[in-house]
């Protein structure tokens, strides 16, 4: 299985901050990476797929980059609605696997 | 409007079999390229993909759980059913069904159900 490792596990930030989350794959996954946002008690919400493609309806302050084994999710200016846990998911090879999550908390 | 909704027992005893149903609305699992998967999340932990069924009835299972899982679809009811045998307390989790996003060869999930918490305890 392809292992996905996210860093940091948590980040404290303020509204307006730029936040970057990293996801590393244990083997190359080309650009087959997705990001999800999950709020407490809710289902995950797809933000980005194929590394950098924004899902319909997702604000443009979210962006993704990377290829191979290292990927980033960037929130350019953190908004109150963005405090949540973020997961990466590799879609390159079966079985599809998720990272352990990064919690974005209020500083 | 696309929705998915999970239903099933909330409490299951160890060694029993769990059957969860995902009822789809706004799309059909038999549409070309479509797929519906199951993903679970133990309390406070990460997401874990379990199984996926495609429009053409092709199926994929998490290898480590393959012997315990079965996924089927009922096209007349527009439902997808997951069965998991020989449950253990470590299977306690919120179980989600989710739609595989069309328009890409990659398997990512663009619509999710609200999830159903299943507790395994005697």
mmCIF file of C-alpha atoms in Angstrom:
data_model
loop_
_atom_site.group_PDB
_atom_site.id
_atom_site.type_symbol
_atom_site.label_atom_id
_atom_site.label_comp_id
_atom_site.label_asym_id
_atom_site.label_seq_id
_atom_site.Cartn_x
_atom_site.Cartn_y
_atom_site.Cartn_z
ATOM 1 C CA UNK A 1 0.000 0.000 0.000
ATOM 2 C CA UNK A 2 1.089 3.569 -0.626
ATOM 3 C CA UNK A 3 1.532 5.317 2.720
ATOM 4 C CA UNK A 4 0.540 8.974 2.939
ATOM 5 C CA UNK A 5 2.163 11.125 5.615
ATOM 6 C CA UNK A 6 0.944 14.613 6.381
ATOM 7 C CA UNK A 7 2.783 17.363 8.211
ATOM 8 C CA UNK A 8 2.248 19.025 10.489
ATOM 9 C CA UNK A 9 -0.336 17.048 12.440
ATOM 10 C CA UNK A 10 -1.779 20.319 13.619
ATOM 11 C CA UNK A 11 -1.217 23.988 12.951
ATOM 12 C CA UNK A 12 -2.354 27.032 14.904
ATOM 13 C CA UNK A 13 -3.133 30.031 12.763
ATOM 14 C CA UNK A 14 -5.064 33.264 12.722
ATOM 15 C CA UNK A 15 -7.636 34.569 10.297
ATOM 16 C CA UNK A 16 -5.815 36.000 7.312
ATOM 17 C CA UNK A 17 -2.748 33.781 7.694
ATOM 18 C CA UNK A 18 -1.286 31.761 4.864
ATOM 19 C CA UNK A 19 -1.329 28.084 5.772
ATOM 20 C CA UNK A 20 0.565 25.289 4.036
ATOM 21 C CA UNK A 21 0.072 21.581 4.636
ATOM 22 C CA UNK A 22 2.390 18.937 3.221
ATOM 23 C CA UNK A 23 1.553 15.407 2.145
ATOM 24 C CA UNK A 24 4.246 12.886 1.282
ATOM 25 C CA UNK A 25 3.678 9.598 -0.493
ATOM 26 C CA UNK A 26 5.795 6.525 0.189
ATOM 27 C CA UNK A 27 6.149 6.034 -3.560
ATOM 28 C CA UNK A 28 5.573 8.149 -6.630
ATOM 29 C CA UNK A 29 1.929 8.868 -7.385
ATOM 30 C CA UNK A 30 2.373 11.246 -10.331
ATOM 31 C CA UNK A 31 -0.242 13.963 -9.719
ATOM 32 C CA UNK A 32 -2.985 11.655 -8.514
ATOM 33 C CA UNK A 33 -3.612 13.382 -5.221
ATOM 34 C CA UNK A 34 -6.737 14.836 -3.670
ATOM 35 C CA UNK A 35 -7.426 16.986 -0.626
ATOM 36 C CA UNK A 36 -10.493 16.920 1.604
ATOM 37 C CA UNK A 37 -11.722 19.190 4.374
ATOM 38 C CA UNK A 38 -13.591 17.710 7.316
ATOM 39 C CA UNK A 39 -15.369 19.570 10.088
ATOM 40 C CA UNK A 40 -16.302 17.914 13.397
ATOM 41 C CA UNK A 41 -19.236 15.553 13.047
ATOM 42 C CA UNK A 42 -19.422 16.046 9.286
ATOM 43 C CA UNK A 43 -18.415 14.071 6.235
ATOM 44 C CA UNK A 44 -15.274 15.026 4.322
ATOM 45 C CA UNK A 45 -15.647 17.536 1.520
ATOM 46 C CA UNK A 46 -13.571 17.262 -1.660
ATOM 47 C CA UNK A 47 -11.509 20.406 -2.188
ATOM 48 C CA UNK A 48 -8.899 19.517 -4.803
ATOM 49 C CA UNK A 49 -8.257 16.574 -7.107
ATOM 50 C CA UNK A 50 -5.441 15.736 -9.503
ATOM 51 C CA UNK A 51 -3.113 17.774 -7.258
ATOM 52 C CA UNK A 52 -4.294 21.203 -8.316
ATOM 53 C CA UNK A 53 -7.792 21.075 -9.787
ATOM 54 C CA UNK A 54 -10.323 22.882 -7.644
ATOM 55 C CA UNK A 55 -13.595 21.052 -7.111
ATOM 56 C CA UNK A 56 -16.616 23.079 -8.185
ATOM 57 C CA UNK A 57 -17.679 25.579 -5.547
ATOM 58 C CA UNK A 58 -14.391 25.568 -3.626
ATOM 59 C CA UNK A 59 -13.009 29.060 -2.943
ATOM 60 C CA UNK A 60 -9.943 30.099 -4.908
ATOM 61 C CA UNK A 61 -7.964 30.715 -1.699
ATOM 62 C CA UNK A 62 -7.364 26.966 -1.730
ATOM 63 C CA UNK A 63 -4.636 25.704 -4.033
ATOM 64 C CA UNK A 64 -2.593 22.574 -4.455
ATOM 65 C CA UNK A 65 0.754 21.739 -5.980
ATOM 66 C CA UNK A 66 3.344 19.019 -6.243
ATOM 67 C CA UNK A 67 4.087 15.811 -8.070
ATOM 68 C CA UNK A 68 5.721 12.469 -7.460
ATOM 69 C CA UNK A 69 5.968 12.098 -3.708
ATOM 70 C CA UNK A 70 5.572 15.583 -2.246
ATOM 71 C CA UNK A 71 2.457 17.711 -2.346
ATOM 72 C CA UNK A 72 1.145 20.820 -0.664
ATOM 73 C CA UNK A 73 -2.207 22.343 0.101
ATOM 74 C CA UNK A 74 -2.128 26.088 0.585
ATOM 75 C CA UNK A 75 -4.813 28.329 2.015
ATOM 76 C CA UNK A 76 -3.778 31.811 0.947
ATOM 77 C CA UNK A 77 -5.759 33.760 3.536
ATOM 78 C CA UNK A 78 -7.344 31.687 6.272
ATOM 79 C CA UNK A 79 -11.020 32.374 6.858
ATOM 80 C CA UNK A 80 -13.148 31.465 9.905
ATOM 81 C CA UNK A 81 -14.857 28.718 7.905
ATOM 82 C CA UNK A 82 -11.503 27.039 7.178
ATOM 83 C CA UNK A 83 -10.795 25.801 10.710
ATOM 84 C CA UNK A 84 -11.091 22.065 10.144
ATOM 85 C CA UNK A 85 -9.074 18.912 9.570
ATOM 86 C CA UNK A 86 -7.575 18.310 6.135
ATOM 87 C CA UNK A 87 -6.795 14.933 4.590
ATOM 88 C CA UNK A 88 -4.850 14.014 1.504
ATOM 89 C CA UNK A 89 -5.704 10.916 -0.531
ATOM 90 C CA UNK A 90 -3.667 9.200 -3.203
ATOM 91 C CA UNK A 91 -5.611 8.062 -6.248
ATOM 92 C CA UNK A 92 -2.692 6.556 -8.144
ATOM 93 C CA UNK A 93 -2.844 2.967 -7.072
ATOM 94 C CA UNK A 94 -5.149 0.570 -5.397
ATOM 95 C CA UNK A 95 -5.863 0.496 -2.480
ATOM 96 C CA UNK A 96 -6.580 4.180 -2.229
ATOM 97 C CA UNK A 97 -5.129 5.582 0.968
ATOM 98 C CA UNK A 98 -5.504 8.713 3.060
ATOM 99 C CA UNK A 99 -3.107 10.703 5.171
ATOM 100 C CA UNK A 100 -3.571 10.893 8.934
ATOM 101 C CA UNK A 101 -4.960 14.403 8.803
ATOM 102 C CA UNK A 102 -3.849 17.926 9.679
ATOM 103 C CA UNK A 103 -5.957 19.952 12.068
ATOM 104 C CA UNK A 104 -6.024 23.703 11.485
ATOM 105 C CA UNK A 105 -6.806 25.410 14.767
ATOM 106 C CA UNK A 106 -7.357 28.958 15.882
ATOM 107 C CA UNK A 107 -4.263 30.542 17.381
ATOM 108 C CA UNK B 1 -29.518 17.317 -6.151
ATOM 109 C CA UNK B 2 -27.060 14.538 -5.419
ATOM 110 C CA UNK B 3 -27.333 12.878 -2.042
ATOM 111 C CA UNK B 4 -26.249 9.661 -0.414
ATOM 112 C CA UNK B 5 -27.612 8.318 2.839
ATOM 113 C CA UNK B 6 -26.318 5.466 4.940
ATOM 114 C CA UNK B 7 -28.577 3.263 7.017
ATOM 115 C CA UNK B 8 -28.021 0.261 9.230
ATOM 116 C CA UNK B 9 -27.574 -0.819 12.835
ATOM 117 C CA UNK B 10 -25.809 1.426 15.299
ATOM 118 C CA UNK B 11 -24.785 -1.379 17.651
ATOM 119 C CA UNK B 12 -23.439 -4.754 16.635
ATOM 120 C CA UNK B 13 -22.067 -7.547 18.793
ATOM 121 C CA UNK B 14 -18.599 -8.994 18.225
ATOM 122 C CA UNK B 15 -18.484 -11.792 15.630
ATOM 123 C CA UNK B 16 -21.756 -10.621 14.081
ATOM 124 C CA UNK B 17 -22.228 -9.452 10.506
ATOM 125 C CA UNK B 18 -22.828 -5.802 9.654
ATOM 126 C CA UNK B 19 -25.000 -4.789 6.720
ATOM 127 C CA UNK B 20 -25.052 -1.149 5.687
ATOM 128 C CA UNK B 21 -27.163 0.339 2.926
ATOM 129 C CA UNK B 22 -26.382 3.475 0.947
ATOM 130 C CA UNK B 23 -29.394 5.005 -0.785
ATOM 131 C CA UNK B 24 -28.520 7.219 -3.733
ATOM 132 C CA UNK B 25 -30.451 10.169 -5.062
ATOM 133 C CA UNK B 26 -29.769 12.433 -8.031
ATOM 134 C CA UNK B 27 -27.590 9.933 -9.866
ATOM 135 C CA UNK B 28 -27.529 6.267 -10.724
ATOM 136 C CA UNK B 29 -24.767 3.842 -9.989
ATOM 137 C CA UNK B 30 -25.283 2.297 -13.438
ATOM 138 C CA UNK B 31 -24.290 5.476 -15.273
ATOM 139 C CA UNK B 32 -21.068 5.056 -17.253
ATOM 140 C CA UNK B 33 -18.001 5.782 -15.173
ATOM 141 C CA UNK B 34 -19.930 5.911 -11.930
ATOM 142 C CA UNK B 35 -18.859 4.240 -8.723
ATOM 143 C CA UNK B 36 -19.851 4.193 -5.079
ATOM 144 C CA UNK B 37 -17.447 3.447 -2.287
ATOM 145 C CA UNK B 38 -17.414 2.900 1.453
ATOM 146 C CA UNK B 39 -14.953 4.647 3.729
ATOM 147 C CA UNK B 40 -14.790 4.416 7.515
ATOM 148 C CA UNK B 41 -13.343 6.541 10.263
ATOM 149 C CA UNK B 42 -12.733 5.253 13.798
ATOM 150 C CA UNK B 43 -13.427 7.893 16.461
ATOM 151 C CA UNK B 44 -10.690 10.517 16.393
ATOM 152 C CA UNK B 45 -8.770 8.733 13.668
ATOM 153 C CA UNK B 46 -8.128 8.965 9.944
ATOM 154 C CA UNK B 47 -10.187 7.850 6.987
ATOM 155 C CA UNK B 48 -9.850 4.316 5.646
ATOM 156 C CA UNK B 49 -11.203 3.248 2.272
ATOM 157 C CA UNK B 50 -12.965 -0.147 2.363
ATOM 158 C CA UNK B 51 -14.668 -1.030 -0.906
ATOM 159 C CA UNK B 52 -15.891 0.329 -4.231
ATOM 160 C CA UNK B 53 -18.379 -0.885 -6.815
ATOM 161 C CA UNK B 54 -18.384 0.421 -10.373
ATOM 162 C CA UNK B 55 -21.259 0.943 -12.789
ATOM 163 C CA UNK B 56 -20.318 -2.238 -14.626
ATOM 164 C CA UNK B 57 -20.370 -4.267 -11.377
ATOM 165 C CA UNK B 58 -16.593 -4.402 -11.106
ATOM 166 C CA UNK B 59 -15.617 -4.393 -7.429
ATOM 167 C CA UNK B 60 -12.580 -3.449 -5.412
ATOM 168 C CA UNK B 61 -11.835 -4.252 -1.779
ATOM 169 C CA UNK B 62 -9.220 -3.186 0.705
ATOM 170 C CA UNK B 63 -6.860 -6.166 0.555
ATOM 171 C CA UNK B 64 -6.459 -6.471 4.326
ATOM 172 C CA UNK B 65 -10.242 -6.736 4.744
ATOM 173 C CA UNK B 66 -11.175 -8.466 1.515
ATOM 174 C CA UNK B 67 -12.131 -11.754 3.142
ATOM 175 C CA UNK B 68 -14.666 -9.968 5.356
ATOM 176 C CA UNK B 69 -16.232 -7.534 2.891
ATOM 177 C CA UNK B 70 -18.854 -7.739 0.196
ATOM 178 C CA UNK B 71 -20.262 -4.851 -1.841
ATOM 179 C CA UNK B 72 -23.295 -5.118 -4.083
ATOM 180 C CA UNK B 73 -25.729 -2.826 -5.829
ATOM 181 C CA UNK B 74 -29.477 -2.943 -6.208
ATOM 182 C CA UNK B 75 -30.215 -0.977 -9.351
ATOM 183 C CA UNK B 76 -33.980 -1.164 -8.888
ATOM 184 C CA UNK B 77 -33.691 0.633 -5.541
ATOM 185 C CA UNK B 78 -30.601 2.680 -6.493
ATOM 186 C CA UNK B 79 -28.790 1.380 -3.447
ATOM 187 C CA UNK B 80 -25.352 0.051 -2.640
ATOM 188 C CA UNK B 81 -24.958 -2.452 0.180
ATOM 189 C CA UNK B 82 -21.830 -3.225 2.192
ATOM 190 C CA UNK B 83 -21.569 -6.378 4.252
ATOM 191 C CA UNK B 84 -18.789 -6.939 6.766
ATOM 192 C CA UNK B 85 -18.484 -10.214 8.614
ATOM 193 C CA UNK B 86 -16.955 -11.210 11.934
ATOM 194 C CA UNK B 87 -17.013 -7.780 13.507
ATOM 195 C CA UNK B 88 -14.589 -6.797 16.242
ATOM 196 C CA UNK B 89 -14.537 -3.779 18.559
ATOM 197 C CA UNK B 90 -11.751 -2.292 16.389
ATOM 198 C CA UNK B 91 -14.352 -2.006 13.619
ATOM 199 C CA UNK B 92 -16.150 0.651 15.653
ATOM 200 C CA UNK B 93 -16.251 3.647 13.340
ATOM 201 C CA UNK B 94 -18.360 6.057 11.379
ATOM 202 C CA UNK B 95 -19.062 4.438 8.031
ATOM 203 C CA UNK B 96 -19.510 6.691 5.017
ATOM 204 C CA UNK B 97 -20.650 5.923 1.508
ATOM 205 C CA UNK B 98 -19.397 8.259 -1.181
ATOM 206 C CA UNK B 99 -19.677 8.775 -4.921
ATOM 207 C CA UNK B 100 -16.640 8.309 -7.101
ATOM 208 C CA UNK B 101 -16.114 11.499 -9.047
ATOM 209 C CA UNK B 102 -16.719 11.125 -12.743
ATOM 210 C CA UNK B 103 -14.684 12.834 -15.439
ATOM 211 C CA UNK B 104 -11.352 11.583 -14.186
ATOM 212 C CA UNK B 105 -9.541 8.267 -14.261
ATOM 213 C CA UNK B 106 -8.564 8.774 -10.645
ATOM 214 C CA UNK B 107 -10.759 7.548 -7.834
ATOM 215 C CA UNK B 108 -11.673 10.435 -5.589
ATOM 216 C CA UNK B 109 -14.964 10.989 -3.826
ATOM 217 C CA UNK B 110 -17.010 14.102 -4.556
ATOM 218 C CA UNK B 111 -20.258 13.468 -2.702
ATOM 219 C CA UNK B 112 -20.506 11.811 0.693
ATOM 220 C CA UNK B 113 -23.273 10.608 2.906
ATOM 221 C CA UNK B 114 -23.624 11.995 6.416
ATOM 222 C CA UNK B 115 -22.105 8.842 7.868
ATOM 223 C CA UNK B 116 -23.426 6.328 10.350
ATOM 224 C CA UNK B 117 -21.675 5.452 13.598
ATOM 225 C CA UNK B 118 -21.425 1.726 14.168
ATOM 226 C CA UNK B 119 -20.346 0.531 17.606
ATOM 227 C CA UNK B 120 -19.146 -3.024 18.076
ATOM 228 C CA UNK B 121 -19.669 -4.106 21.643
ATOM 229 C CA UNK B 122 -21.130 -6.960 23.592
#
